[in-house]
Amino acid sequence: GDSVTQMEGPVTLSEEAFLTINCTYTATGYPSLFWYVQYPGEGLQLLLKATKADDKGSNKGFEATYRKETTSFHLEKGSVQVSDSAVYFCALIPYSSASKIIFGSGTRLSIRP
Amino acid sequence: DAMVIQNPRYQVTQFGKPVTLSCSQTLNHNVMYWYQQKSSQAPKLLFHYYDKDFNNEADTPDNFQSRRPNTSFCFLDIRSPGLGDAAMYLCATSRARGQGETYEQYFGPGTRLTVT
């Protein structure tokens, strides 16, 4: 079945460091791919998305590129801030899904000043 | 701003005492979902409504029920909460999807349920 595997955390970085959180997926056809962010005590917020191969999603300095050949959707940011500390979820919606989203296990990111 | 609203944000109930969580949306989305989330794990889908059609996940306990009286509102009822039901409950919405289309889900802020 369809699945998402993402980098285990926690990940701790210093402010202004470069961030990569790895995400790979298994799915038939052409799923849509997402990154959601969850700040402490809050719901999930859509951070970015990509719906077809080679699409790049971007928002708030974060980027991720839909790589069909490597079945990956890695999240990157060039210079992280303390306010980026949160849990990040990679997710996919299968091409033929009747309203199902499949989440990775989440990666907790902590940024120290 | 269009949004998904959940009330209350924090709910304390006693073991075995029924509790209802509410969700409303101003996005006019056809599909509404309820998730359970424990300890920053991935959210676990309990059920969803496609318009008025109810879709239960196979492993959702019978203790959990839902109502959707209209497009804007959806309720989660826990008939006899146990200690294991303490969690964050997330409501989400999305547009209805046709073949070849994909629509992301929009989440509310969640209700943190404590069972004493």
mmCIF file of C-alpha atoms in Angstrom:
data_model
loop_
_atom_site.group_PDB
_atom_site.id
_atom_site.type_symbol
_atom_site.label_atom_id
_atom_site.label_comp_id
_atom_site.label_asym_id
_atom_site.label_seq_id
_atom_site.Cartn_x
_atom_site.Cartn_y
_atom_site.Cartn_z
ATOM 1 C CA GLY A 1 0.000 0.000 0.000
ATOM 2 C CA ASP A 2 0.863 3.651 -0.181
ATOM 3 C CA SER A 3 3.193 4.963 2.504
ATOM 4 C CA VAL A 4 5.424 7.844 3.530
ATOM 5 C CA THR A 5 8.774 7.509 5.277
ATOM 6 C CA GLN A 6 10.428 10.542 6.768
ATOM 7 C CA MET A 7 13.579 11.296 8.659
ATOM 8 C CA GLU A 8 13.387 10.445 12.313
ATOM 9 C CA GLY A 9 13.893 13.176 14.817
ATOM 10 C CA PRO A 10 14.411 15.026 16.854
ATOM 11 C CA VAL A 11 16.567 17.304 14.768
ATOM 12 C CA THR A 12 18.376 20.085 16.595
ATOM 13 C CA LEU A 13 20.063 22.906 14.711
ATOM 14 C CA SER A 14 21.512 26.288 15.482
ATOM 15 C CA GLU A 15 19.804 29.398 14.185
ATOM 16 C CA GLU A 16 20.738 30.244 10.567
ATOM 17 C CA ALA A 17 21.773 26.646 9.821
ATOM 18 C CA PHE A 18 20.687 24.849 6.649
ATOM 19 C CA LEU A 19 17.804 22.430 7.093
ATOM 20 C CA THR A 20 16.982 19.228 5.250
ATOM 21 C CA ILE A 21 14.273 16.818 6.358
ATOM 22 C CA ASN A 22 14.150 13.751 4.158
ATOM 23 C CA CYS A 23 10.901 12.279 2.918
ATOM 24 C CA THR A 24 10.368 9.361 0.558
ATOM 25 C CA TYR A 25 7.131 7.788 -0.525
ATOM 26 C CA THR A 26 5.663 4.642 -2.007
ATOM 27 C CA ALA A 27 2.591 5.047 -4.162
ATOM 28 C CA THR A 28 1.081 3.934 -7.419
ATOM 29 C CA GLY A 29 0.464 6.515 -10.084
ATOM 30 C CA TYR A 30 1.041 10.173 -9.352
ATOM 31 C CA PRO A 31 0.178 11.182 -5.805
ATOM 32 C CA SER A 32 0.117 14.767 -4.597
ATOM 33 C CA LEU A 33 2.717 15.551 -1.950
ATOM 34 C CA PHE A 34 2.546 17.884 1.030
ATOM 35 C CA TRP A 35 4.451 19.187 3.988
ATOM 36 C CA TYR A 36 2.462 20.158 7.048
ATOM 37 C CA VAL A 37 3.841 21.931 10.122
ATOM 38 C CA GLN A 38 2.484 21.669 13.656
ATOM 39 C CA TYR A 39 3.503 24.224 16.261
ATOM 40 C CA PRO A 40 3.154 23.273 19.939
ATOM 41 C CA GLY A 41 -0.466 22.967 21.009
ATOM 42 C CA GLU A 42 -1.795 23.780 17.540
ATOM 43 C CA GLY A 43 -3.354 21.981 14.610
ATOM 44 C CA LEU A 44 -1.571 21.151 11.378
ATOM 45 C CA GLN A 45 -0.888 23.932 8.902
ATOM 46 C CA LEU A 46 -0.243 23.296 5.255
ATOM 47 C CA LEU A 47 3.297 24.499 4.567
ATOM 48 C CA LEU A 48 3.675 23.631 0.887
ATOM 49 C CA LYS A 49 2.541 21.197 -1.758
ATOM 50 C CA ALA A 50 3.385 19.761 -5.184
ATOM 51 C CA THR A 51 0.989 17.931 -7.441
ATOM 52 C CA LYS A 52 3.158 16.601 -10.256
ATOM 53 C CA ALA A 53 6.694 15.494 -10.974
ATOM 54 C CA ASP A 54 9.360 18.242 -10.904
ATOM 55 C CA ASP A 55 6.974 20.722 -9.254
ATOM 56 C CA LYS A 56 8.603 22.781 -6.525
ATOM 57 C CA GLY A 57 6.489 23.865 -3.588
ATOM 58 C CA SER A 58 7.680 26.829 -1.558
ATOM 59 C CA ASN A 59 6.485 28.921 1.361
ATOM 60 C CA LYS A 60 8.088 30.965 4.169
ATOM 61 C CA GLY A 61 11.585 30.145 2.892
ATOM 62 C CA PHE A 62 10.904 26.390 2.819
ATOM 63 C CA GLU A 63 11.128 24.439 -0.434
ATOM 64 C CA ALA A 64 10.524 20.878 -1.572
ATOM 65 C CA THR A 65 10.741 19.370 -5.067
ATOM 66 C CA TYR A 66 8.637 16.434 -6.254
ATOM 67 C CA ARG A 67 11.171 13.894 -7.509
ATOM 68 C CA LYS A 68 9.465 11.030 -9.275
ATOM 69 C CA GLU A 69 12.698 9.228 -10.144
ATOM 70 C CA THR A 70 13.760 8.989 -6.488
ATOM 71 C CA THR A 71 10.213 9.047 -5.027
ATOM 72 C CA SER A 72 11.272 11.845 -2.709
ATOM 73 C CA PHE A 73 9.999 15.198 -1.451
ATOM 74 C CA HIS A 74 12.719 16.495 0.857
ATOM 75 C CA LEU A 75 12.052 19.689 2.806
ATOM 76 C CA GLU A 76 14.793 22.349 2.783
ATOM 77 C CA LYS A 77 15.364 25.791 4.193
ATOM 78 C CA GLY A 78 18.487 27.828 3.769
ATOM 79 C CA SER A 79 18.538 29.591 7.141
ATOM 80 C CA VAL A 80 16.331 28.412 9.983
ATOM 81 C CA GLN A 81 14.984 30.582 12.783
ATOM 82 C CA VAL A 82 13.987 29.766 16.349
ATOM 83 C CA SER A 83 10.366 30.267 15.270
ATOM 84 C CA ASP A 84 10.694 27.271 12.908
ATOM 85 C CA SER A 85 10.785 24.916 15.887
ATOM 86 C CA ALA A 86 7.842 22.570 15.333
ATOM 87 C CA VAL A 87 6.905 19.089 14.150
ATOM 88 C CA TYR A 88 6.952 18.604 10.378
ATOM 89 C CA PHE A 89 4.827 15.989 8.626
ATOM 90 C CA CYS A 90 5.343 14.801 5.077
ATOM 91 C CA ALA A 91 2.153 13.490 3.496
ATOM 92 C CA LEU A 92 0.640 12.248 0.268
ATOM 93 C CA ILE A 93 -2.804 11.973 -1.225
ATOM 94 C CA PRO A 94 -2.997 9.049 -3.638
ATOM 95 C CA TYR A 95 -4.039 9.765 -7.202
ATOM 96 C CA SER A 96 -7.108 7.572 -6.913
ATOM 97 C CA SER A 97 -7.935 8.243 -3.271
ATOM 98 C CA ALA A 98 -11.469 8.874 -2.165
ATOM 99 C CA SER A 99 -10.368 11.475 0.380
ATOM 100 C CA LYS A 100 -7.474 9.876 2.234
ATOM 101 C CA ILE A 101 -4.213 11.517 3.241
ATOM 102 C CA ILE A 102 -1.260 9.403 4.331
ATOM 103 C CA PHE A 103 1.146 10.966 6.803
ATOM 104 C CA GLY A 104 4.728 10.206 7.649
ATOM 105 C CA SER A 105 5.580 9.779 11.311
ATOM 106 C CA GLY A 106 6.656 13.394 11.786
ATOM 107 C CA THR A 107 10.014 15.027 12.510
ATOM 108 C CA ARG A 108 10.454 17.253 15.518
ATOM 109 C CA LEU A 109 12.720 20.221 14.779
ATOM 110 C CA SER A 110 14.296 22.321 17.506
ATOM 111 C CA ILE A 111 16.282 25.458 16.696
ATOM 112 C CA ARG A 112 18.585 26.871 19.346
ATOM 113 C CA PRO A 113 19.480 30.572 19.380
ATOM 114 C CA ASP B 1 -10.642 34.761 6.808
ATOM 115 C CA ALA B 2 -12.049 31.398 5.831
ATOM 116 C CA MET B 3 -11.157 28.836 8.431
ATOM 117 C CA VAL B 4 -11.812 25.709 10.442
ATOM 118 C CA ILE B 5 -12.882 26.372 14.026
ATOM 119 C CA GLN B 6 -12.903 23.899 16.879
ATOM 120 C CA ASN B 7 -14.545 24.323 20.250
ATOM 121 C CA PRO B 8 -13.589 24.035 22.951
ATOM 122 C CA ARG B 9 -9.796 24.167 22.659
ATOM 123 C CA TYR B 10 -9.455 22.261 25.923
ATOM 124 C CA GLN B 11 -11.976 19.805 27.332
ATOM 125 C CA VAL B 12 -11.802 17.884 30.582
ATOM 126 C CA THR B 13 -14.230 15.037 31.123
ATOM 127 C CA GLN B 14 -14.598 12.255 33.627
ATOM 128 C CA PHE B 15 -14.068 8.606 32.880
ATOM 129 C CA GLY B 16 -17.260 7.277 31.288
ATOM 130 C CA LYS B 17 -18.997 10.663 30.983
ATOM 131 C CA PRO B 18 -20.120 11.432 27.413
ATOM 132 C CA VAL B 19 -18.451 14.366 25.719
ATOM 133 C CA THR B 20 -19.039 16.208 22.451
ATOM 134 C CA LEU B 21 -16.458 18.150 20.477
ATOM 135 C CA SER B 22 -17.504 20.548 17.761
ATOM 136 C CA CYS B 23 -16.075 21.754 14.493
ATOM 137 C CA SER B 24 -17.284 24.421 12.112
ATOM 138 C CA GLN B 25 -15.940 25.681 8.816
ATOM 139 C CA THR B 26 -16.395 28.741 6.662
ATOM 140 C CA LEU B 27 -14.611 27.215 3.654
ATOM 141 C CA ASN B 28 -17.782 25.612 2.252
ATOM 142 C CA HIS B 29 -15.914 22.349 1.777
ATOM 143 C CA ASN B 30 -17.825 19.156 1.041
ATOM 144 C CA VAL B 31 -15.615 16.834 3.057
ATOM 145 C CA MET B 32 -15.022 16.973 6.821
ATOM 146 C CA TYR B 33 -12.711 14.694 8.799
ATOM 147 C CA TRP B 34 -12.033 13.820 12.418
ATOM 148 C CA TYR B 35 -8.588 12.721 13.514
ATOM 149 C CA GLN B 36 -7.135 11.585 16.813
ATOM 150 C CA GLN B 37 -3.549 12.574 17.556
ATOM 151 C CA LYS B 38 -1.429 11.403 20.473
ATOM 152 C CA SER B 39 1.945 12.854 21.517
ATOM 153 C CA SER B 40 2.870 14.492 18.187
ATOM 154 C CA GLN B 41 2.402 11.209 16.354
ATOM 155 C CA ALA B 42 0.823 11.358 12.940
ATOM 156 C CA PRO B 43 -2.909 12.058 13.114
ATOM 157 C CA LYS B 44 -5.078 8.942 12.905
ATOM 158 C CA LEU B 45 -8.239 9.214 10.840
ATOM 159 C CA LEU B 46 -11.376 8.233 12.746
ATOM 160 C CA PHE B 47 -14.003 8.952 10.078
ATOM 161 C CA HIS B 48 -15.035 11.454 7.462
ATOM 162 C CA TYR B 49 -18.138 12.858 5.832
ATOM 163 C CA TYR B 50 -18.423 13.327 2.090
ATOM 164 C CA ASP B 51 -21.377 15.715 2.124
ATOM 165 C CA LYS B 52 -23.824 13.712 4.240
ATOM 166 C CA ASP B 53 -22.272 10.333 3.521
ATOM 167 C CA PHE B 54 -20.538 8.970 6.602
ATOM 168 C CA ASN B 55 -17.360 6.929 6.165
ATOM 169 C CA ASN B 56 -16.035 5.099 9.203
ATOM 170 C CA GLU B 57 -12.498 3.737 9.417
ATOM 171 C CA ALA B 58 -12.435 0.002 10.087
ATOM 172 C CA ASP B 59 -10.466 0.322 13.309
ATOM 173 C CA THR B 60 -12.396 3.240 14.835
ATOM 174 C CA PRO B 61 -13.953 2.077 18.116
ATOM 175 C CA ASP B 62 -17.740 2.078 18.414
ATOM 176 C CA ASN B 63 -17.309 4.475 21.317
ATOM 177 C CA PHE B 64 -16.710 7.233 18.762
ATOM 178 C CA GLN B 65 -19.649 8.643 16.835
ATOM 179 C CA SER B 66 -20.135 11.653 14.606
ATOM 180 C CA ARG B 67 -22.888 13.911 13.334
ATOM 181 C CA ARG B 68 -22.950 16.409 10.523
ATOM 182 C CA PRO B 69 -26.221 18.371 10.648
ATOM 183 C CA ASN B 70 -25.244 20.702 7.803
ATOM 184 C CA THR B 71 -22.317 21.622 5.557
ATOM 185 C CA SER B 72 -20.716 23.910 8.114
ATOM 186 C CA PHE B 73 -20.814 21.855 11.295
ATOM 187 C CA CYS B 74 -19.577 18.470 12.401
ATOM 188 C CA PHE B 75 -19.546 16.910 15.869
ATOM 189 C CA LEU B 76 -17.511 14.168 17.482
ATOM 190 C CA ASP B 77 -19.262 12.275 20.268
ATOM 191 C CA ILE B 78 -17.362 10.027 22.629
ATOM 192 C CA ARG B 79 -19.986 7.967 24.410
ATOM 193 C CA SER B 80 -17.936 6.605 27.297
ATOM 194 C CA PRO B 81 -14.454 8.118 27.371
ATOM 195 C CA GLY B 82 -11.663 5.976 28.731
ATOM 196 C CA LEU B 83 -8.249 7.081 29.885
ATOM 197 C CA GLY B 84 -6.858 5.920 26.544
ATOM 198 C CA ASP B 85 -9.043 8.437 24.713
ATOM 199 C CA ALA B 86 -7.093 11.371 26.084
ATOM 200 C CA ALA B 87 -5.602 12.987 23.000
ATOM 201 C CA MET B 88 -5.739 15.941 20.639
ATOM 202 C CA TYR B 89 -8.744 15.742 18.327
ATOM 203 C CA LEU B 90 -8.328 17.466 14.998
ATOM 204 C CA CYS B 91 -11.020 18.431 12.539
ATOM 205 C CA ALA B 92 -10.123 18.982 8.903
ATOM 206 C CA THR B 93 -11.915 19.868 5.686
ATOM 207 C CA SER B 94 -11.267 19.551 1.978
ATOM 208 C CA ARG B 95 -13.041 20.115 -1.284
ATOM 209 C CA ALA B 96 -14.593 17.110 -2.956
ATOM 210 C CA ARG B 97 -12.290 15.561 -5.479
ATOM 211 C CA GLY B 98 -12.877 14.121 -8.884
ATOM 212 C CA GLN B 99 -10.631 11.806 -10.779
ATOM 213 C CA GLY B 100 -7.271 13.433 -11.457
ATOM 214 C CA GLU B 101 -7.849 16.237 -8.967
ATOM 215 C CA THR B 102 -6.375 16.456 -5.532
ATOM 216 C CA TYR B 103 -7.341 18.800 -2.768
ATOM 217 C CA GLU B 104 -5.370 19.401 0.373
ATOM 218 C CA GLN B 105 -6.873 19.205 3.826
ATOM 219 C CA TYR B 106 -7.228 22.237 6.071
ATOM 220 C CA PHE B 107 -7.006 21.618 9.794
ATOM 221 C CA GLY B 108 -8.534 23.335 12.789
ATOM 222 C CA PRO B 109 -6.502 24.177 15.905
ATOM 223 C CA GLY B 110 -7.618 21.010 17.692
ATOM 224 C CA THR B 111 -9.321 20.170 20.978
ATOM 225 C CA ARG B 112 -7.126 18.744 23.718
ATOM 226 C CA LEU B 113 -9.194 16.176 25.628
ATOM 227 C CA THR B 114 -8.245 15.164 29.149
ATOM 228 C CA VAL B 115 -9.995 12.242 30.841
ATOM 229 C CA THR B 116 -9.872 12.145 34.634
#
